[in-house]
């Protein structure tokens, strides 16, 4: 435990705030390891991985998983069906739902029972601002109060931010991409990684800089230390990432990196990443247009995760969510506007897939939310709690009070993972 | 030794001091900052194209591509497969190919071989970004540039769509810069009317359902621009508007569009109000009735939004958040909001209030420099002119490419977003490369010169003990007092 910071007369940094935060980090970790009983799945031979993928911009669930069995679907979304047909035949999931034709890998995973679809799901948020919607998705709070921590960071802190692997303490959580998303921000230190390729700074310089930070700026010291640790792991990977820094290639490079890092025996276990671009207000093109291409990339992401995780795929659960859905009707510019309920996916060898969880509210006019959106019938928190309690052994009490505050009444869905 | 206020003027409110700057600053820091706002526009912008010409270039290119596709299609239909004209000994090893693959050398060349049309977007965008960056390198203090960065991020557009990309630089020069010291409502109007924003947030194609065009075609309303104006540009998400206000405002904004390539209605690529697309009739937004029949309806709404008390608070908070701290001191926010209200949104008065707040001159450095500012500050401190592409590459790796924020909310402000361990390590790698390329200078003198009283004892020691000049310079660039502002 480090001694608290002492302020020097010419001190120019927010030492008070930073040292308080630092103490929180340390005390958090000690408290966690002291109070939490051996988490069953972590103590056993199984070594579960969890990845949280945020699709930012509000994915149109009705274009990804189409309720073809709903009598209103044809009428409401007729304008899109031609473009979808250009992409191929919808991939039947059951008698009611079909997948968008571009999602062939997802269809294959579904057939192998390693993908589960949830439809007509939403967080408790009922407005339509991306930023508040994403905040609620990531903060785990029922209201948007602009906090600076997220529920996944709380979870990481709860199960022990650092894990002992072969005597070395390594961070358990990792954020993939240049920014740390809110869901991963908080007192528990987490790693971060994104594909990069600059010549590495010399080790001696790094050590001197680290010493300087440790004397004056603990937050930057932490960031640099973790950056160095990550460097060692990923130096080999980076040379393969050359030139892959645009559009879908960048997304796939990011995902490949995530998979490899999570599959390492001494690597992190809980990751988060985001994919942008889902806000299809105009020219949606769900088959061969903008959304079609995005869904195609997402499908490649799914395949990339399965391949990249390799031997640990069987112990992995991945949750893919978005902040809310889109209007059931097509708008004036061949797109859709912000809506409410939408789709969520669970993938992984640990997931008990091959089914759709949807208490389908129907698309008939009087069943819509505010006359325009798919009505939510499943709380997304129930899905996430369900995965995390069974897959990571989180106790329901923690899940309902700390991880997702004020959500005790939201019961975790049972039987989502093995 | 230069005083603290001079140091903070460059460091917190500007783009960072260059060697000798701190000693050169004569007179009060606050006056120097405000004075910079009255300087003439940067010479680097003189050769750049106005937005409508840039958009015309893109329209022309797209037209040429279409024409080239047509020609290619016609040729395919007219010229029969060449196998019958130029007999070729059948290759028994090669697999059977269909007749539609490229025939062997044709007997005559195709009609009028046109050179492929050249996409103007990359050159225009790069030219704009270079001018913008060079302007920052050359600015006296950089307060004007910082304000432009602030407002450009506030009214963020994303250059992923080529039509927005070709306009991005011009948008900033035409809608933001000229209104920096004027009324907020003037900037708001200029931004909302600009083709870049109308394209980015889909308003150019938004049609009132009951308008002439709406009744004829089956196209209609798009709420995107209306929502983002209310949520991001003016009132803020808690500012007191409803979904109904969003829809009504979207109806009011219908018809705000752009002259197409055919030049119908005006000069191609300029703003055009299309009465046939405008949703007719009076509309109520935020409790006020707007009976106007033409584009003055939306102008009136924008004026009122600019005056709304929530807007003053929203802007004040964002300004204080950008300059002072991620969690801005409420007293500073109050002061700035009051000045906004009292002056009816006069931005000079707003900046004066910000610069009068004692909290703004606290020596403690609370904010983390985002990558764009860090790169500029580095090159200013080292007095280095970067190689073309070097800056773009660095910004790409650091994840801060201009006009490439993922959403209309723009780039994040909080340190937590930028201080990801990996991104931070990348800063160090960049700093080391920059330090190696810089001309030989005495690192300790340099540190004292650009930081003045902000330089800490620990950093001084680290510089003195460095094993080489370039290592010492790297340590300076990565020192907490250089990373923060």
Tab-separated table of C-alpha atoms in Angstrom, chain B residues 5 9 12-14 30 33-34 37 143 146-147 150-151 315-325 328-340 343 346-362 367 485:
chain	number	residue	atom	x	y	z
B	5	UNK	CA	-0.219	34.253	-15.875
B	9	UNK	CA	-2.031	32.128	-21.189
B	12	UNK	CA	-4.072	26.627	-20.737
B	13	UNK	CA	-5.656	29.000	-23.233
B	14	UNK	CA	-3.308	28.682	-26.186
B	30	UNK	CA	-5.813	38.488	-20.556
B	33	UNK	CA	-5.513	36.614	-25.417
B	34	UNK	CA	-8.472	38.793	-26.337
B	37	UNK	CA	-9.051	37.285	-31.557
B	143	UNK	CA	-6.268	31.172	-28.148
B	146	UNK	CA	-8.369	26.742	-29.309
B	147	UNK	CA	-11.717	28.483	-29.577
B	150	UNK	CA	-13.884	24.123	-29.228
B	151	UNK	CA	-16.688	25.385	-31.449
B	315	UNK	CA	-22.508	26.554	-23.481
B	316	UNK	CA	-21.022	27.974	-20.294
B	317	UNK	CA	-20.551	24.516	-18.842
B	318	UNK	CA	-18.934	23.214	-22.015
B	319	UNK	CA	-16.549	26.150	-22.257
B	320	UNK	CA	-15.480	25.786	-18.646
B	321	UNK	CA	-15.169	22.062	-19.123
B	322	UNK	CA	-12.900	22.545	-22.108
B	323	UNK	CA	-10.617	25.143	-20.565
B	324	UNK	CA	-10.666	24.654	-16.814
B	325	UNK	CA	-11.487	21.135	-15.644
B	328	UNK	CA	-15.820	22.563	-14.017
B	329	UNK	CA	-16.153	24.745	-10.887
B	330	UNK	CA	-19.795	25.823	-10.635
B	331	UNK	CA	-18.841	29.408	-9.804
B	332	UNK	CA	-16.989	29.756	-13.102
B	333	UNK	CA	-19.909	28.217	-14.996
B	334	UNK	CA	-22.322	30.640	-13.308
B	335	UNK	CA	-20.175	33.620	-14.220
B	336	UNK	CA	-19.884	32.632	-17.857
B	337	UNK	CA	-23.586	31.726	-18.153
B	338	UNK	CA	-24.539	35.094	-16.646
B	339	UNK	CA	-22.353	36.906	-19.166
B	340	UNK	CA	-23.939	34.910	-21.983
B	343	UNK	CA	-24.945	40.074	-23.462
B	346	UNK	CA	-22.155	37.945	-27.418
B	347	UNK	CA	-19.204	35.608	-27.484
B	348	UNK	CA	-16.562	38.249	-26.784
B	349	UNK	CA	-18.360	39.039	-23.542
B	350	UNK	CA	-18.515	35.329	-22.812
B	351	UNK	CA	-14.770	34.874	-23.318
B	352	UNK	CA	-14.091	37.968	-21.208
B	353	UNK	CA	-16.112	36.425	-18.405
B	354	UNK	CA	-14.217	33.149	-18.729
B	355	UNK	CA	-10.887	34.964	-18.597
B	356	UNK	CA	-12.047	36.989	-15.595
B	357	UNK	CA	-12.828	33.926	-13.531
B	358	UNK	CA	-10.164	33.385	-10.876
B	359	UNK	CA	-10.661	29.619	-11.241
B	360	UNK	CA	-9.438	29.897	-14.832
B	361	UNK	CA	-6.031	31.082	-13.624
B	362	UNK	CA	-5.453	28.412	-10.974
B	367	UNK	CA	-7.000	18.925	-17.957
B	485	UNK	CA	-2.928	22.145	-19.212
